Amino acid sequence: MKYFTILILIMIIISCSGLKETEQNKIRIKGSDTMLLLNKKLAEEFMMKNEGISVYVDGGGSGTGVKALMNSEVEICAASRPLEPKEIKQIGEKFNTVGMSFLIGRDALSLYVNPENIVKELSLEEVNKIFTCQITNWKEVGGKDEKIIPISRSSASGTHLYFVMHVLKGNKICDSIKILNTTNKIIEFVKSKKNAIGYGGIGYGDSTFHCKIDNIEPTTKNVLNNSYPISRYLRYYTIDKSSGNVKKYIDWVIGKEGQMIIKNMGYIPLWNSNYSY
Amino acid sequence: MKIYLIVLFFFLSHTAYIAQICSSEKKCKIDKDKIRKHLEILGSDLFEGRGTGTKGGALAANYIATEFKKIELKPVGEDSTYFQNVPLHGTTVLDNSKLIFFSSLDTLQLSLREDYILANSGEQTIIPSAIGLVFVGFGIIAPEYDHNDYLEKDVTGKIVVMLNGEPESNSNGFFRGDEPTIYSYPDVKHRIAIGRGAAGTIIIPQIRLDDEKAWHHLVNEYSFEDVKLPYTASENFSIILNPNIAKQLFVSGKIHPNSVLNCNLFSTSGCTLEFEGEFFQRDFKAQNVVGVIEAKKNINNEFVIISAHYDHLGIGPTINNDKIYNGVLDNAIGVSTLLEVARVLQKNQENLKRSILFIATTGEEKGLLGSSYYVDHPIVPLYKTVANINIDGAAYLDDFNSVIGIGAELSDLEKYLENTANKSQVKVSEIPKEFYSYEAFNRSDQIAFAKAGIPSLLLLDAPDYANLRYDEAINKIINYDSKIYHTPFDDLSTNINYGATAKHAEIIALLIYNIATSKDKINWEKNVPYNYIRLQTLAEKR
């Protein structure tokens, strides 16, 4: 009986230790759809080099990621926008911290049009007016006399919030604009409708045309020299300063290998291979 | 850097007592001419003020690495170099940024630098639609002092307006009397505000309305690129508002007919604000320079860290036709001292029981970035690092009779300091009361090491000089603080008593030698908050 009791205790201890170990070796990331493919690729490469650590990636939009972080469903929220004041407040109330932000790369927002569209360039002001329905016909911006069909991401999307803040200057998109949930759906829509216009990261949308904005092409070079007007940082958020495998993962993403993957996936790495000023 | 106390210290001629840490051979003595040579190079215009992420900063890092190699320190940086690359994110606010206040009667677009300066920069600070303001006094929630400026105030989604500093206090039981508490720090106030849902903060500095110089001094301090690590606590919009503009805005806007400096009567009701920020942003790497003297008898594989920041402000606003902020006392003199201390200690390697890691840090002026990055990515384990001695400034005014160990009383380092001082025939002094408010321990790299649990101290010469009266010394320090610190005038025209600097270096070398030849544990005093972290790193062998 005595030995049996001891055996049970040992099993419980081993079992508990095992569970703890499993949890520590599992990293969960949720958030930005813009970053979804990138996060999956980063996770895949990281797992190949770090046996025993699993990384789970999910999308749903930056806002969804923040909620999951606050509910302790994930260790990392991927966001294509900074946290909103109310989100910081919620983190503050629950965890007594304001959250940690990690810059991992840069992205530029492209305006996608159908390759058949003769309009290849727009000003920021024209984009603003198109998405607030003050401009509704392509002829008003140098195109054919045909109705513009704008398409937008949902309000859960960090891309959408960034677009509202930096392109629409806080104005809302007009109610008649169709909403789609992912960047890929936006691209498919623009590809299939010659008068459509949508927006998303420059790493997406090879089958569409990426408009010049204010006469500047959306290229890596123009983002790095700050001339392209709508670029943003991609971020990870954690509740507190990361440690253990989460820190290891984020350090790896910010390091040489992670940055190379970010570059190869069509985004803009924070640092080039040479580290000069 | 933010080490005003740097100036506190001075002195002695080289003919006075010289601490011998090895034999009497000349090579084992601190050589003041070597300190002078390093200083004249690092402080020269060629190095352009050693700004973080600039050509001058890179030149300085290379110079230090070359000197490390000459004195045969072991390279322990990346790829067996002397460099630890520190990733950094820089933001410069552009003049076409627009900050607009709206009141019930008026709209006013403010002018960057003349009317306001940005305490935070970047895309997270933009406020595209006008939002309301709420005044919250000092913006402090301090339960231990039964003080809460946010009582019955909902600041969610609003801009919080607050006064700099903290309530006046004559007793240690309420905001620690003359000594400022952590609550007086703008970044702490900002964090409290955004933790309660504020969309941003406006801080009104408590400077006299007619003191134009004070405002311009503040503007100069914030004229440089805003550099941060790529990982930070969340932050958003934050500005420092010229008190004259605050008065004009909130009084002429018929908001309230009282001085902005009277927080009890101040109201922002009816005011809103929007901010269309334009920024130049970049990401780059700067270098901590790292090298080791390996102890021959290091049975426990322990280390002592000696640090000195080599960065200064770089090139900035022109004052009297000079735009190079050379930072000779802040901190070319500290790095020069570190190099000479390293040279001398290297000669005594065989007696060491603990290895010595020398770190010339980058980004100190930008917020202790190099040291903070180091403790997040340590080259040797934190729990094996027994102490940090930081050098920020060194004696230059006159021969000194006393030293101050900033932070020494928090740990067993106080015993080592007293022992070293005895051998060096100097006294250990307290911080002069005139400088209580400077919060010296929190103002240089030693605090980053302390926060990682490593007992640390900053050694300074006290205003107890051979040839200067106390009041003369204090006046010189105050003069430095108000007229030279963080200006282009901190340059090689400064009259430096290299004998005093050499004495300072000797005391530091002896202090390090005493620590590195001991096997005794160095503990924090009980109830010191850093002890809690130390115990964690020891338990986790981190």
mmCIF file of N, CA, C and O in Angstrom, chain A residues 111 122-133 135 141 163 167-168 197 199 211-213 230:
data_model
loop_
_atom_site.group_PDB
_atom_site.id
_atom_site.type_symbol
_atom_site.label_atom_id
_atom_site.label_comp_id
_atom_site.label_asym_id
_atom_site.label_seq_id
_atom_site.Cartn_x
_atom_site.Cartn_y
_atom_site.Cartn_z
ATOM 1 N N LEU A 111 -2.635 49.638 -53.314
ATOM 2 C CA LEU A 111 -3.990 49.739 -53.863
ATOM 3 C C LEU A 111 -4.020 48.851 -55.087
ATOM 4 O O LEU A 111 -3.310 49.103 -56.065
ATOM 5 N N LEU A 122 -2.774 56.890 -58.450
ATOM 6 C CA LEU A 122 -3.781 57.658 -57.721
ATOM 7 C C LEU A 122 -3.078 58.510 -56.666
ATOM 8 O O LEU A 122 -1.973 58.180 -56.225
ATOM 9 N N SER A 123 -3.753 59.575 -56.259
ATOM 10 C CA SER A 123 -3.219 60.326 -55.116
ATOM 11 C C SER A 123 -3.884 59.787 -53.851
ATOM 12 O O SER A 123 -4.950 59.164 -53.918
ATOM 13 N N LEU A 124 -3.275 60.066 -52.714
ATOM 14 C CA LEU A 124 -3.887 59.630 -51.452
ATOM 15 C C LEU A 124 -5.271 60.230 -51.284
ATOM 16 O O LEU A 124 -6.194 59.585 -50.803
ATOM 17 N N GLU A 125 -5.401 61.484 -51.716
ATOM 18 C CA GLU A 125 -6.686 62.163 -51.589
ATOM 19 C C GLU A 125 -7.747 61.480 -52.449
ATOM 20 O O GLU A 125 -8.897 61.322 -52.027
ATOM 21 N N GLU A 126 -7.342 61.058 -53.665
ATOM 22 C CA GLU A 126 -8.304 60.363 -54.539
ATOM 23 C C GLU A 126 -8.735 59.027 -53.921
ATOM 24 O O GLU A 126 -9.905 58.649 -53.981
ATOM 25 N N VAL A 127 -7.770 58.324 -53.328
ATOM 26 C CA VAL A 127 -8.115 57.048 -52.683
ATOM 27 C C VAL A 127 -9.106 57.301 -51.548
ATOM 28 O O VAL A 127 -10.106 56.575 -51.398
ATOM 29 N N ASN A 128 -8.820 58.343 -50.772
ATOM 30 C CA ASN A 128 -9.722 58.724 -49.679
ATOM 31 C C ASN A 128 -11.135 58.950 -50.226
ATOM 32 O O ASN A 128 -12.119 58.428 -49.693
ATOM 33 N N LYS A 129 -11.235 59.696 -51.318
ATOM 34 C CA LYS A 129 -12.563 60.042 -51.863
ATOM 35 C C LYS A 129 -13.263 58.822 -52.474
ATOM 36 O O LYS A 129 -14.494 58.723 -52.443
ATOM 37 N N ILE A 130 -12.463 57.897 -53.025
ATOM 38 C CA ILE A 130 -13.075 56.689 -53.597
ATOM 39 C C ILE A 130 -13.714 55.850 -52.498
ATOM 40 O O ILE A 130 -14.851 55.385 -52.621
ATOM 41 N N PHE A 131 -13.005 55.683 -51.397
ATOM 42 C CA PHE A 131 -13.513 54.798 -50.340
ATOM 43 C C PHE A 131 -14.529 55.492 -49.428
ATOM 44 O O PHE A 131 -15.158 54.840 -48.592
ATOM 45 N N THR A 132 -14.667 56.819 -49.582
ATOM 46 C CA THR A 132 -15.750 57.498 -48.864
ATOM 47 C C THR A 132 -16.865 57.896 -49.845
ATOM 48 O O THR A 132 -17.753 58.691 -49.512
ATOM 49 N N CYS A 133 -16.760 57.332 -51.071
ATOM 50 C CA CYS A 133 -17.785 57.482 -52.114
ATOM 51 C C CYS A 133 -17.998 58.933 -52.569
ATOM 52 O O CYS A 133 -19.086 59.301 -53.030
ATOM 53 N N ILE A 135 -15.852 60.068 -54.844
ATOM 54 C CA ILE A 135 -15.524 59.768 -56.244
ATOM 55 C C ILE A 135 -16.078 58.377 -56.517
ATOM 56 O O ILE A 135 -15.754 57.421 -55.804
ATOM 57 N N VAL A 141 -10.841 60.082 -62.194
ATOM 58 C CA VAL A 141 -9.416 59.972 -61.861
ATOM 59 C C VAL A 141 -8.609 59.548 -63.099
ATOM 60 O O VAL A 141 -7.562 58.900 -63.001
ATOM 61 N N PHE A 163 -5.767 51.483 -42.756
ATOM 62 C CA PHE A 163 -6.259 52.190 -43.943
ATOM 63 C C PHE A 163 -7.157 53.361 -43.538
ATOM 64 O O PHE A 163 -7.028 54.477 -44.054
ATOM 65 N N VAL A 167 -5.104 56.566 -44.483
ATOM 66 C CA VAL A 167 -5.525 56.950 -45.838
ATOM 67 C C VAL A 167 -6.826 57.755 -45.774
ATOM 68 O O VAL A 167 -6.949 58.808 -46.387
ATOM 69 N N LEU A 168 -7.768 57.259 -45.014
ATOM 70 C CA LEU A 168 -9.049 57.963 -44.926
ATOM 71 C C LEU A 168 -9.030 59.049 -43.848
ATOM 72 O O LEU A 168 -10.005 59.767 -43.674
ATOM 73 N N ILE A 197 -11.453 47.997 -57.030
ATOM 74 C CA ILE A 197 -10.226 48.483 -56.389
ATOM 75 C C ILE A 197 -10.250 48.017 -54.928
ATOM 76 O O ILE A 197 -11.276 48.121 -54.256
ATOM 77 N N TYR A 199 -7.427 46.936 -51.330
ATOM 78 C CA TYR A 199 -6.124 47.250 -50.736
ATOM 79 C C TYR A 199 -5.622 46.087 -49.874
ATOM 80 O O TYR A 199 -6.397 45.249 -49.415
ATOM 81 N N CYS A 211 -1.082 50.131 -57.779
ATOM 82 C CA CYS A 211 -1.040 51.531 -58.228
ATOM 83 C C CYS A 211 0.122 52.300 -57.600
ATOM 84 O O CYS A 211 0.475 52.060 -56.432
ATOM 85 N N LYS A 212 0.653 53.229 -58.364
ATOM 86 C CA LYS A 212 1.523 54.240 -57.751
ATOM 87 C C LYS A 212 0.640 55.138 -56.870
ATOM 88 O O LYS A 212 -0.499 55.427 -57.240
ATOM 89 N N ILE A 213 1.170 55.568 -55.761
ATOM 90 C CA ILE A 213 0.427 56.509 -54.908
ATOM 91 C C ILE A 213 1.240 57.796 -54.822
ATOM 92 O O ILE A 213 2.421 57.760 -54.469
ATOM 93 N N ILE A 230 2.209 55.051 -47.669
ATOM 94 C CA ILE A 230 1.408 54.191 -46.775
ATOM 95 C C ILE A 230 2.151 52.883 -46.476
ATOM 96 O O ILE A 230 1.913 51.857 -47.093
#
